[in-house]
Amino acid sequence: MVVNSYSFLLFFVVVFIVYYLPVCKKTPLFQNTWLLLVSYVFYGMADWRMIPLLLGTTVVFWLIGLWLSREMEKGNTKAASRITTFSVILGIGILLYFKYLNFFIESLAELLQAIGLQVSWTTLNIILPIGVSFFTFKLISYIIEIHREHILPCKDLTEFAAYIAFFPTILSGPIDRPDKFLPQMKQVHTLDYTLAADGCRQILWGMFTKMCIADNLAIITNQAWGGYDHLPSTMLLIAALLYPIQLYADFDGYSNMAIGVGKILGYRVNRNFNHPFLARNMAEFWRRWHMSLTGWITDYVFMPLNIAFRNIGNTGIILAAMINLVLIGLWHGANWTYGAFGFYHGLLFIPLILSGAFGKNKKLKENSHGLPFLKDFCKMLLTYGLVAVGLTIFRADNISQAFGFLYSMLTNGLSGASIIDTYGKLYILFGLMLLAIEWIQRKQDHALQLQNLHLFSRRSIRYALYLIIILLIITFTGKSQAFIYFQF
């Protein structure tokens, strides 16, 4: 059941009605209990076999959090450190088992066979739980934040379990931190019309970008990757430049819908994107792209490594950044393409670190018409091109296909079959419109926050725009494609 489906609409109507009943608004416990119940129903509809894993890990980490807090209160710093280390290893172990064990078995077997050793190992019948990468990161950060004394342990199991299983975000994020989300669960939520209305607008925008842009651009990119060996270089280049827009429209579309659903229920969910294609270098891009994951890895991996390597200067920063980016890549799945994707981005950080530009966040320069100066605009184009190259690796099924696609893009020539029809040109136009809207709305959380634009100062004009978007969704919705980040 996906957010942009009629089944979810029916599901959410039931959730909404019960959630705001007078009896549920008496104490936070009632609302949290209902939220927990519907979150498990929602997760179970995706794969009911994984409910015991979600429930079991939630209870275990909740108990560990209470245990860690008691040891810290006693001043047992060594015991507290051991408990935290054990929790991190446990969380990573869950990910390694479910997501990477078969990959390690296959890779090791291939390596041994390559050097002449015959093995008869077989992979295990392991089911990959949907959303495991997201809820395990929540569990790990909860323990680390307690150890860092940024939060107190959650005494209420219902409250904690509802945070871990929060249904709008459990399948594909954003990854909410406990220090920001858990305090919201301690209050009774009454319907905030302003917040809920903004949530509806954000859902509408997410549906448009996913259903009208991402799903339709997927038709072009799927054909390109499926037939790259015989398509002309121009088609492959266009597909490579379109894929970042497709991926962004897909994932940001889901994030906007998840955040919007959270707002209707009175929750402020972590932002996941901040107009990433306005970035002028790769460091700025990663500050704007998949921010909940990048922030998590930065706080819990990069910063400790940077401190550990501080005695070796820029080499230490480069090493920490490289490990950071490779881990971000591998987080996406058990495939060497993801590791190569992360390594590629790590290489792009080296010039920034050596030049001293790493970590600096200069403001965009604009002329009197609100357009970027030529220098900044050229940097945006270059950064977009570098991102597109990296995503050809990310999109490929394996390393061989990644290099094959890039090689064909350079050598296949300019003449040949086209994979872009009249509708394809329209969908490309939608994608370009998305980039233009990103610039216009660069100071807003999402594109349909229009109150500050003079053109949309009148409510009737805004409502007309909402109606147009709904009609566009109805008219140009592409063949339904699974959300790309469901596989991660």
Tab-separated table of C-alpha atoms in Angstrom:
chain	number	residue	atom	x	y	z
A	1	MET	CA	0.000	0.000	0.000
A	2	VAL	CA	1.634	3.212	-1.199
A	3	VAL	CA	0.812	6.774	-0.211
A	4	ASN	CA	-0.422	7.709	-3.690
A	5	SER	CA	-3.096	4.985	-3.856
A	6	TYR	CA	-6.826	4.753	-3.190
A	7	SER	CA	-6.221	2.046	-0.588
A	8	PHE	CA	-3.995	4.405	1.381
A	9	LEU	CA	-6.592	7.161	1.104
A	10	LEU	CA	-9.228	4.865	2.628
A	11	PHE	CA	-6.757	3.709	5.278
A	12	PHE	CA	-5.795	7.255	6.193
A	13	VAL	CA	-9.400	8.481	6.397
A	14	VAL	CA	-10.024	5.827	9.080
A	15	VAL	CA	-6.771	6.746	10.849
A	16	PHE	CA	-7.645	10.452	10.769
A	17	ILE	CA	-11.223	10.073	12.076
A	18	VAL	CA	-10.279	7.873	15.036
A	19	TYR	CA	-7.094	9.855	15.797
A	20	TYR	CA	-9.063	13.064	16.342
A	21	LEU	CA	-12.029	11.546	18.195
A	22	PRO	CA	-12.635	13.247	21.578
A	23	VAL	CA	-11.844	10.007	23.401
A	24	CYS	CA	-8.415	9.776	21.727
A	25	LYS	CA	-7.593	13.397	22.542
A	26	LYS	CA	-7.873	12.899	26.300
A	27	THR	CA	-4.233	11.859	26.763
A	28	PRO	CA	-1.237	11.289	24.470
A	29	LEU	CA	-1.413	7.588	25.362
A	30	PHE	CA	-4.661	7.100	23.435
A	31	GLN	CA	-3.372	8.775	20.291
A	32	ASN	CA	0.009	7.034	20.527
A	33	THR	CA	-1.641	3.639	21.000
A	34	TRP	CA	-3.821	4.185	17.929
A	35	LEU	CA	-0.818	5.434	15.969
A	36	LEU	CA	1.167	2.349	16.978
A	37	LEU	CA	-1.666	0.000	15.998
A	38	VAL	CA	-2.211	1.515	12.549
A	39	SER	CA	1.549	1.722	11.936
A	40	TYR	CA	1.876	-2.024	12.497
A	41	VAL	CA	-1.151	-2.675	10.282
A	42	PHE	CA	0.434	-0.502	7.573
A	43	TYR	CA	3.786	-2.273	7.886
A	44	GLY	CA	2.113	-5.661	7.990
A	45	MET	CA	0.317	-4.937	4.722
A	46	ALA	CA	3.748	-4.457	3.142
A	47	ASP	CA	5.102	-7.725	4.607
A	48	TRP	CA	3.398	-9.234	7.671
A	49	ARG	CA	6.266	-11.734	8.144
A	50	MET	CA	8.555	-8.914	9.284
A	51	ILE	CA	6.337	-7.671	12.121
A	52	PRO	CA	8.109	-9.916	14.704
A	53	LEU	CA	11.465	-8.416	13.668
A	54	LEU	CA	10.190	-4.859	14.024
A	55	LEU	CA	8.506	-5.595	17.347
A	56	GLY	CA	11.419	-7.605	18.728
A	57	THR	CA	14.121	-5.064	17.884
A	58	THR	CA	11.956	-2.235	19.204
A	59	VAL	CA	11.495	-3.929	22.603
A	60	VAL	CA	15.174	-4.918	22.833
A	61	PHE	CA	16.472	-1.412	22.090
A	62	TRP	CA	13.909	0.141	24.442
A	63	LEU	CA	15.155	-2.110	27.273
A	64	ILE	CA	18.777	-1.366	26.357
A	65	GLY	CA	18.018	2.353	26.556
A	66	LEU	CA	16.677	1.969	30.113
A	67	TRP	CA	19.672	-0.186	31.065
A	68	LEU	CA	22.117	2.339	29.600
A	69	SER	CA	20.463	5.188	31.485
A	70	ARG	CA	20.721	3.348	34.815
A	71	GLU	CA	24.428	2.677	34.305
A	72	MET	CA	25.014	6.325	33.416
A	73	GLU	CA	23.163	7.471	36.528
A	74	LYS	CA	25.469	5.250	38.600
A	75	GLY	CA	28.502	6.800	36.931
A	76	ASN	CA	29.571	3.512	35.319
A	77	THR	CA	31.066	5.102	32.207
A	78	LYS	CA	32.848	1.934	31.070
A	79	ALA	CA	29.688	-0.123	31.347
A	80	ALA	CA	27.734	2.592	29.522
A	81	SER	CA	30.290	2.611	26.696
A	82	ARG	CA	30.137	-1.177	26.402
A	83	ILE	CA	26.323	-1.099	26.277
A	84	THR	CA	26.372	1.566	23.558
A	85	THR	CA	28.979	-0.354	21.550
A	86	PHE	CA	26.933	-3.538	21.886
A	87	SER	CA	23.804	-1.703	20.681
A	88	VAL	CA	25.560	-0.256	17.647
A	89	ILE	CA	27.005	-3.677	16.768
A	90	LEU	CA	23.562	-5.243	17.224
A	91	GLY	CA	21.894	-2.675	14.957
A	92	ILE	CA	24.591	-3.014	12.298
A	93	GLY	CA	24.430	-6.797	12.679
A	94	ILE	CA	20.712	-6.764	11.859
A	95	LEU	CA	21.453	-4.780	8.708
A	96	LEU	CA	24.382	-7.005	7.743
A	97	TYR	CA	22.375	-10.187	8.175
A	98	PHE	CA	19.225	-9.194	6.342
A	99	LYS	CA	20.706	-6.905	3.718
A	100	TYR	CA	24.277	-7.997	3.036
A	101	LEU	CA	24.913	-11.608	4.135
A	102	ASN	CA	23.992	-13.184	0.796
A	103	PHE	CA	26.040	-10.498	-0.972
A	104	PHE	CA	29.108	-11.358	1.142
A	105	ILE	CA	28.644	-15.089	0.507
A	106	GLU	CA	28.331	-14.591	-3.263
A	107	SER	CA	31.300	-12.177	-3.426
A	108	LEU	CA	33.583	-14.428	-1.398
A	109	ALA	CA	32.626	-17.478	-3.459
A	110	GLU	CA	33.333	-15.579	-6.695
A	111	LEU	CA	36.699	-14.412	-5.328
A	112	LEU	CA	37.755	-17.942	-4.335
A	113	GLN	CA	36.654	-19.340	-7.686
A	114	ALA	CA	38.621	-16.604	-9.469
A	115	ILE	CA	41.842	-17.817	-7.819
A	116	GLY	CA	41.085	-21.464	-8.633
A	117	LEU	CA	39.382	-22.642	-5.446
A	118	GLN	CA	36.083	-24.388	-6.082
A	119	VAL	CA	33.409	-23.876	-3.403
A	120	SER	CA	29.855	-25.160	-3.180
A	121	TRP	CA	28.407	-22.445	-0.959
A	122	THR	CA	24.837	-21.399	-1.550
A	123	THR	CA	23.052	-18.262	-0.467
A	124	LEU	CA	20.510	-18.352	2.342
A	125	ASN	CA	16.803	-17.829	1.924
A	126	ILE	CA	16.801	-14.434	3.644
A	127	ILE	CA	13.873	-12.078	3.147
A	128	LEU	CA	14.861	-8.406	3.032
A	129	PRO	CA	12.505	-6.530	5.385
A	130	ILE	CA	11.071	-3.374	3.829
A	131	GLY	CA	12.348	-0.267	5.584
A	132	VAL	CA	15.006	-2.107	7.615
A	133	SER	CA	17.642	0.497	6.711
A	134	PHE	CA	15.414	3.230	8.080
A	135	PHE	CA	14.155	1.792	11.369
A	136	THR	CA	17.535	0.301	12.380
A	137	PHE	CA	19.113	3.749	12.008
A	138	LYS	CA	16.403	5.140	14.287
A	139	LEU	CA	17.164	2.448	16.880
A	140	ILE	CA	20.925	3.044	16.777
A	141	SER	CA	20.619	6.840	17.007
A	142	TYR	CA	18.286	6.494	20.008
A	143	ILE	CA	20.953	4.655	22.017
A	144	ILE	CA	23.771	6.970	20.921
A	145	GLU	CA	21.761	10.068	21.838
A	146	ILE	CA	21.103	8.663	25.315
A	147	HIS	CA	24.825	7.950	25.748
A	148	ARG	CA	25.685	11.471	24.616
A	149	GLU	CA	23.144	12.774	27.159
A	150	HIS	CA	21.199	14.602	24.473
A	151	ILE	CA	17.972	12.830	25.458
A	152	LEU	CA	16.545	10.885	28.386
A	153	PRO	CA	15.380	7.318	27.822
A	154	CYS	CA	11.745	6.907	26.816
A	155	LYS	CA	9.917	5.267	29.722
A	156	ASP	CA	6.771	4.591	27.681
A	157	LEU	CA	7.135	1.571	25.379
A	158	THR	CA	4.053	2.529	23.378
A	159	GLU	CA	5.476	5.967	22.703
A	160	PHE	CA	8.852	4.578	21.681
A	161	ALA	CA	7.370	1.852	19.469
A	162	ALA	CA	5.104	4.361	17.716
A	163	TYR	CA	8.154	6.536	16.976
A	164	ILE	CA	10.086	3.622	15.448
A	165	ALA	CA	7.114	2.349	13.396
A	166	PHE	CA	5.593	5.740	12.448
A	167	PHE	CA	3.774	4.655	9.310
A	168	PRO	CA	4.360	7.660	6.992
A	169	THR	CA	8.145	7.243	7.252
A	170	ILE	CA	8.889	3.595	8.060
A	171	LEU	CA	9.152	2.396	4.452
A	172	SER	CA	11.370	5.120	2.946
A	173	GLY	CA	12.075	7.739	5.583
A	174	PRO	CA	12.873	10.490	6.304
A	175	ILE	CA	14.946	9.204	9.244
A	176	ASP	CA	13.658	11.191	12.223
A	177	ARG	CA	15.984	11.737	15.171
A	178	PRO	CA	14.650	10.865	18.635
A	179	ASP	CA	15.493	14.263	20.131
A	180	LYS	CA	13.177	15.997	17.648
A	181	PHE	CA	10.404	13.420	17.297
A	182	LEU	CA	9.861	11.852	20.725
A	183	PRO	CA	8.965	15.167	22.458
A	184	GLN	CA	6.121	15.555	19.940
A	185	MET	CA	4.620	12.287	21.183
A	186	LYS	CA	4.265	13.603	24.718
A	187	GLN	CA	1.508	16.043	23.794
A	188	VAL	CA	-2.095	15.650	22.716
A	189	HIS	CA	-2.505	16.612	19.071
A	190	THR	CA	-5.536	18.623	18.090
A	191	LEU	CA	-6.237	19.404	14.468
A	192	ASP	CA	-4.116	22.397	13.450
A	193	TYR	CA	-5.845	23.661	10.312
A	194	THR	CA	-2.882	25.737	9.113
A	195	LEU	CA	-0.423	22.868	9.534
A	196	ALA	CA	-2.826	20.303	8.074
A	197	ALA	CA	-3.611	22.502	5.063
A	198	ASP	CA	0.105	22.906	4.391
A	199	GLY	CA	0.436	19.137	4.703
A	200	CYS	CA	-2.262	18.636	2.060
A	201	ARG	CA	-0.459	21.011	-0.292
A	202	GLN	CA	2.789	19.153	0.289
A	203	ILE	CA	1.102	15.808	-0.441
A	204	LEU	CA	-0.364	17.242	-3.643
A	205	TRP	CA	3.053	18.435	-4.803
A	206	GLY	CA	4.603	15.086	-3.918
A	207	MET	CA	1.955	13.252	-5.930
A	208	PHE	CA	2.575	15.499	-8.937
A	209	THR	CA	6.347	15.030	-8.928
A	210	LYS	CA	6.077	11.268	-8.411
A	211	MET	CA	3.175	10.436	-10.720
A	212	CYS	CA	3.593	12.992	-13.506
A	213	ILE	CA	7.362	13.448	-13.605
A	214	ALA	CA	9.170	10.457	-12.056
A	215	ASP	CA	6.903	7.711	-13.396
A	216	ASN	CA	6.906	9.159	-16.914
A	217	LEU	CA	10.628	9.877	-17.081
A	218	ALA	CA	11.144	6.262	-15.970
A	219	ILE	CA	9.801	5.178	-19.379
A	220	ILE	CA	12.698	6.977	-21.092
A	221	THR	CA	15.448	5.983	-18.661
A	222	ASN	CA	14.347	2.331	-18.491
A	223	GLN	CA	14.542	2.087	-22.277
A	224	ALA	CA	17.968	3.715	-22.270
A	225	TRP	CA	19.471	1.376	-19.681
A	226	GLY	CA	17.768	-1.606	-21.269
A	227	GLY	CA	19.168	-0.941	-24.754
A	228	TYR	CA	22.285	1.172	-24.233
A	229	ASP	CA	24.392	-1.032	-26.502
A	230	HIS	CA	22.507	-0.004	-29.663
A	231	LEU	CA	21.003	3.414	-28.861
A	232	PRO	CA	22.761	6.594	-30.085
A	233	SER	CA	24.947	8.568	-27.725
A	234	THR	CA	22.521	11.497	-27.766
A	235	MET	CA	19.699	9.343	-26.356
A	236	LEU	CA	21.967	7.915	-23.665
A	237	LEU	CA	23.218	11.378	-22.729
A	238	ILE	CA	19.654	12.699	-22.449
A	239	ALA	CA	18.655	9.685	-20.332
A	240	ALA	CA	21.685	10.154	-18.067
A	241	LEU	CA	20.783	13.828	-17.567
A	242	LEU	CA	17.128	12.959	-16.931
A	243	TYR	CA	17.759	10.249	-14.347
A	244	PRO	CA	18.755	12.670	-11.530
A	245	ILE	CA	15.438	14.478	-12.078
A	246	GLN	CA	13.545	11.173	-12.110
A	247	LEU	CA	15.214	9.940	-8.914
A	248	TYR	CA	14.685	13.274	-7.192
A	249	ALA	CA	11.040	13.568	-8.287
A	250	ASP	CA	10.441	10.017	-7.069
A	251	PHE	CA	12.168	10.202	-3.688
A	252	ASP	CA	11.369	13.818	-2.893
A	253	GLY	CA	7.809	13.066	-3.976
A	254	TYR	CA	7.572	10.290	-1.383
A	255	SER	CA	9.253	12.463	1.246
A	256	ASN	CA	6.796	15.300	0.626
A	257	MET	CA	3.857	12.930	0.925
A	258	ALA	CA	5.220	11.405	4.135
A	259	ILE	CA	5.928	14.825	5.650
A	260	GLY	CA	2.479	16.034	4.577
A	261	VAL	CA	0.734	13.066	6.212
A	262	GLY	CA	2.722	13.746	9.364
A	263	LYS	CA	1.600	17.383	9.371
A	264	ILE	CA	-2.064	16.377	9.128
A	265	LEU	CA	-1.521	14.279	12.264
A	266	GLY	CA	0.222	17.191	13.969
A	267	TYR	CA	3.817	15.973	13.541
A	268	ARG	CA	6.742	17.840	12.034
A	269	VAL	CA	8.803	15.232	10.211
A	270	ASN	CA	12.438	15.781	9.327
A	271	ARG	CA	13.055	17.485	5.984
A	272	ASN	CA	14.815	15.273	3.433
A	273	PHE	CA	15.718	17.600	0.533
A	274	ASN	CA	16.629	21.246	0.227
A	275	HIS	CA	16.688	22.026	-3.510
A	276	PRO	CA	19.772	19.859	-4.210
A	277	PHE	CA	20.187	20.893	-7.853
A	278	LEU	CA	21.010	24.421	-6.742
A	279	ALA	CA	24.243	23.071	-5.225
A	280	ARG	CA	27.489	24.503	-6.592
A	281	ASN	CA	29.803	21.705	-5.448
A	282	MET	CA	29.497	18.141	-4.179
A	283	ALA	CA	29.771	19.050	-0.486
A	284	GLU	CA	26.857	21.448	-0.862
A	285	PHE	CA	24.956	18.820	-2.848
A	286	TRP	CA	25.183	16.308	-0.003
A	287	ARG	CA	24.074	18.942	2.492
A	288	ARG	CA	20.919	19.289	0.386
A	289	TRP	CA	20.315	15.685	-0.789
A	290	HIS	CA	18.745	12.954	1.401
A	291	MET	CA	19.507	15.168	4.363
A	292	SER	CA	18.220	12.787	7.046
A	293	LEU	CA	20.651	10.055	5.916
A	294	THR	CA	23.561	12.415	5.246
A	295	GLY	CA	23.086	14.073	8.641
A	296	TRP	CA	22.925	10.696	10.380
A	297	ILE	CA	26.125	9.407	8.764
A	298	THR	CA	27.886	12.745	9.333
A	299	ASP	CA	27.052	12.890	13.056
A	300	TYR	CA	27.720	9.250	13.892
A	301	VAL	CA	30.464	8.285	11.412
A	302	PHE	CA	32.216	11.261	9.814
A	303	MET	CA	32.636	13.434	12.918
A	304	PRO	CA	34.096	10.641	15.122
A	305	LEU	CA	36.416	9.610	12.271
A	306	ASN	CA	37.426	13.210	11.636
A	307	ILE	CA	38.359	13.562	15.291
A	308	ALA	CA	40.250	10.255	15.254
A	309	PHE	CA	42.212	11.290	12.134
A	310	ARG	CA	42.767	14.927	13.099
A	311	ASN	CA	46.508	14.432	13.621
A	312	ILE	CA	47.103	13.733	9.924
A	313	GLY	CA	45.593	16.949	8.560
A	314	ASN	CA	43.871	16.968	5.195
A	315	THR	CA	44.701	13.299	4.685
A	316	GLY	CA	42.566	12.487	7.713
A	317	ILE	CA	39.675	14.595	6.442
A	318	ILE	CA	39.912	12.934	3.018
A	319	LEU	CA	39.985	9.474	4.585
A	320	ALA	CA	36.997	10.267	6.839
A	321	ALA	CA	35.048	11.741	3.899
A	322	MET	CA	35.858	8.749	1.697
A	323	ILE	CA	34.654	6.267	4.335
A	324	ASN	CA	31.597	8.435	4.916
A	325	LEU	CA	30.598	8.512	1.233
A	326	VAL	CA	31.300	4.826	0.625
A	327	LEU	CA	29.089	3.945	3.589
A	328	ILE	CA	26.338	6.211	2.251
A	329	GLY	CA	26.637	4.378	-1.047
A	330	LEU	CA	26.588	0.890	0.495
A	331	TRP	CA	23.658	1.842	2.736
A	332	HIS	CA	21.531	1.720	-0.409
A	333	GLY	CA	22.060	-1.975	-0.938
A	334	ALA	CA	24.238	-5.039	-1.412
A	335	ASN	CA	25.759	-4.222	-4.789
A	336	TRP	CA	29.230	-3.110	-5.793
A	337	THR	CA	27.646	-0.334	-7.859
A	338	TYR	CA	26.584	1.418	-4.645
A	339	GLY	CA	30.091	1.153	-3.216
A	340	ALA	CA	31.516	2.520	-6.477
A	341	PHE	CA	28.934	5.315	-6.415
A	342	GLY	CA	30.068	6.320	-2.914
A	343	PHE	CA	33.755	6.033	-3.836
A	344	TYR	CA	33.199	8.258	-6.886
A	345	HIS	CA	31.619	10.941	-4.694
A	346	GLY	CA	34.457	10.583	-2.193
A	347	LEU	CA	36.956	11.338	-4.981
A	348	LEU	CA	35.017	14.493	-5.834
A	349	PHE	CA	35.469	15.704	-2.262
A	350	ILE	CA	39.271	15.627	-2.473
A	351	PRO	CA	39.683	18.910	-4.458
A	352	LEU	CA	37.254	20.642	-2.096
A	353	ILE	CA	39.206	19.519	0.960
A	354	LEU	CA	42.619	20.405	-0.494
A	355	SER	CA	41.399	23.842	-1.620
A	356	GLY	CA	39.844	24.643	1.750
A	357	ALA	CA	36.340	24.929	0.270
A	358	PHE	CA	35.055	21.884	2.162
A	359	GLY	CA	32.701	22.865	4.985
A	360	LYS	CA	32.160	26.397	3.709
A	361	ASN	CA	28.584	27.345	2.897
A	362	LYS	CA	28.591	30.515	0.821
A	363	LYS	CA	25.298	32.160	-0.067
A	364	LEU	CA	24.048	32.127	-3.629
A	365	LYS	CA	24.604	35.393	-5.441
A	366	GLU	CA	21.682	36.813	-7.377
A	367	ASN	CA	21.181	39.751	-9.698
A	368	SER	CA	18.391	42.292	-9.403
A	369	HIS	CA	15.965	39.905	-11.172
A	370	GLY	CA	16.540	37.125	-8.659
A	371	LEU	CA	18.592	35.021	-11.095
A	372	PRO	CA	21.931	33.428	-10.156
A	373	PHE	CA	25.134	35.101	-11.277
A	374	LEU	CA	26.772	33.378	-14.234
A	375	LYS	CA	29.589	31.976	-12.084
A	376	ASP	CA	27.179	30.299	-9.652
A	377	PHE	CA	24.997	29.079	-12.512
A	378	CYS	CA	27.969	27.454	-14.234
A	379	LYS	CA	28.930	25.766	-10.958
A	380	MET	CA	25.365	24.416	-10.652
A	381	LEU	CA	25.544	22.972	-14.177
A	382	LEU	CA	28.924	21.366	-13.519
A	383	THR	CA	27.727	19.883	-10.235
A	384	TYR	CA	24.587	18.551	-11.917
A	385	GLY	CA	26.735	16.909	-14.598
A	386	LEU	CA	28.955	15.264	-11.988
A	387	VAL	CA	25.875	14.029	-10.113
A	388	ALA	CA	24.468	12.588	-13.361
A	389	VAL	CA	27.684	10.638	-13.999
A	390	GLY	CA	27.584	9.196	-10.490
A	391	LEU	CA	23.943	8.221	-10.833
A	392	THR	CA	24.643	6.233	-13.993
A	393	ILE	CA	26.682	3.978	-11.693
A	394	PHE	CA	23.924	4.064	-9.073
A	395	ARG	CA	21.251	3.149	-11.655
A	396	ALA	CA	23.169	0.243	-13.197
A	397	ASP	CA	22.495	-3.374	-12.213
A	398	ASN	CA	26.200	-4.116	-11.941
A	399	ILE	CA	29.624	-2.569	-12.519
A	400	SER	CA	29.846	-4.027	-16.022
A	401	GLN	CA	26.588	-2.360	-17.035
A	402	ALA	CA	27.700	0.948	-15.493
A	403	PHE	CA	30.905	1.045	-17.550
A	404	GLY	CA	29.059	-0.292	-20.602
A	405	PHE	CA	26.516	2.532	-20.413
A	406	LEU	CA	29.184	5.220	-20.003
A	407	TYR	CA	31.297	3.746	-22.811
A	408	SER	CA	28.294	3.540	-25.146
A	409	MET	CA	27.341	7.107	-24.316
A	410	LEU	CA	30.755	8.218	-25.581
A	411	THR	CA	31.120	5.928	-28.592
A	412	ASN	CA	27.717	5.007	-30.080
A	413	GLY	CA	27.547	7.985	-32.436
A	414	LEU	CA	24.853	10.582	-32.964
A	415	SER	CA	22.457	8.816	-35.338
A	416	GLY	CA	20.026	6.070	-34.478
A	417	ALA	CA	16.641	5.275	-32.982
A	418	SER	CA	14.907	7.772	-30.688
A	419	ILE	CA	13.238	6.752	-27.449
A	420	ILE	CA	11.520	10.108	-26.950
A	421	ASP	CA	8.103	10.615	-28.538
A	422	THR	CA	5.805	13.656	-28.288
A	423	TYR	CA	4.687	12.710	-24.799
A	424	GLY	CA	8.293	12.105	-23.827
A	425	LYS	CA	9.130	15.682	-24.794
A	426	LEU	CA	6.250	16.885	-22.617
A	427	TYR	CA	7.526	14.894	-19.652
A	428	ILE	CA	11.008	16.317	-20.154
A	429	LEU	CA	9.400	19.758	-20.117
A	430	PHE	CA	7.744	18.850	-16.792
A	431	GLY	CA	11.187	17.924	-15.465
A	432	LEU	CA	12.695	21.225	-16.584
A	433	MET	CA	9.750	23.058	-15.028
A	434	LEU	CA	10.568	21.272	-11.763
A	435	LEU	CA	14.099	22.704	-11.834
A	436	ALA	CA	12.743	26.210	-12.529
A	437	ILE	CA	10.223	25.931	-9.688
A	438	GLU	CA	13.019	24.729	-7.396
A	439	TRP	CA	14.808	28.029	-8.015
A	440	ILE	CA	11.699	30.190	-7.609
A	441	GLN	CA	10.759	28.427	-4.353
A	442	ARG	CA	14.312	27.980	-3.059
A	443	LYS	CA	13.485	29.695	0.237
A	444	GLN	CA	10.414	27.530	0.930
A	445	ASP	CA	10.088	24.018	2.324
A	446	HIS	CA	8.085	22.888	-0.687
A	447	ALA	CA	6.861	24.258	-3.997
A	448	LEU	CA	3.235	24.944	-3.017
A	449	GLN	CA	4.047	27.349	-0.191
A	450	LEU	CA	2.848	30.232	-2.328
A	451	GLN	CA	1.707	32.858	0.167
A	452	ASN	CA	4.808	35.019	-0.319
A	453	LEU	CA	4.520	35.120	-4.111
A	454	HIS	CA	2.657	38.211	-5.287
A	455	LEU	CA	1.082	36.365	-8.220
A	456	PHE	CA	-0.627	33.939	-5.813
A	457	SER	CA	-1.570	36.412	-3.095
A	458	ARG	CA	-5.277	35.827	-3.789
A	459	ARG	CA	-6.737	32.597	-2.459
A	460	SER	CA	-8.824	32.027	-5.590
A	461	ILE	CA	-5.690	31.984	-7.768
A	462	ARG	CA	-3.979	29.495	-5.451
A	463	TYR	CA	-7.033	27.223	-5.500
A	464	ALA	CA	-7.117	27.416	-9.293
A	465	LEU	CA	-3.480	26.272	-9.356
A	466	TYR	CA	-4.270	23.346	-7.038
A	467	LEU	CA	-7.093	22.333	-9.384
A	468	ILE	CA	-4.767	22.517	-12.393
A	469	ILE	CA	-2.251	20.266	-10.641
A	470	ILE	CA	-4.988	17.756	-9.823
A	471	LEU	CA	-6.075	17.754	-13.462
A	472	LEU	CA	-2.464	17.259	-14.580
A	473	ILE	CA	-2.155	14.289	-12.231
A	474	ILE	CA	-5.372	12.778	-13.583
A	475	THR	CA	-4.361	13.398	-17.207
A	476	PHE	CA	-0.647	12.616	-17.260
A	477	THR	CA	-0.140	10.018	-14.553
A	478	GLY	CA	2.324	7.527	-15.964
A	479	LYS	CA	2.382	3.774	-15.616
A	480	SER	CA	2.654	3.206	-11.874
A	481	GLN	CA	6.246	2.597	-10.785
A	482	ALA	CA	7.294	1.384	-7.342
A	483	PHE	CA	9.011	4.036	-5.252
A	484	ILE	CA	12.722	3.625	-5.972
A	485	TYR	CA	13.729	3.874	-2.319
A	486	PHE	CA	11.392	1.043	-1.229
A	487	GLN	CA	14.220	-1.332	-2.199
A	488	PHE	CA	16.605	0.299	0.254
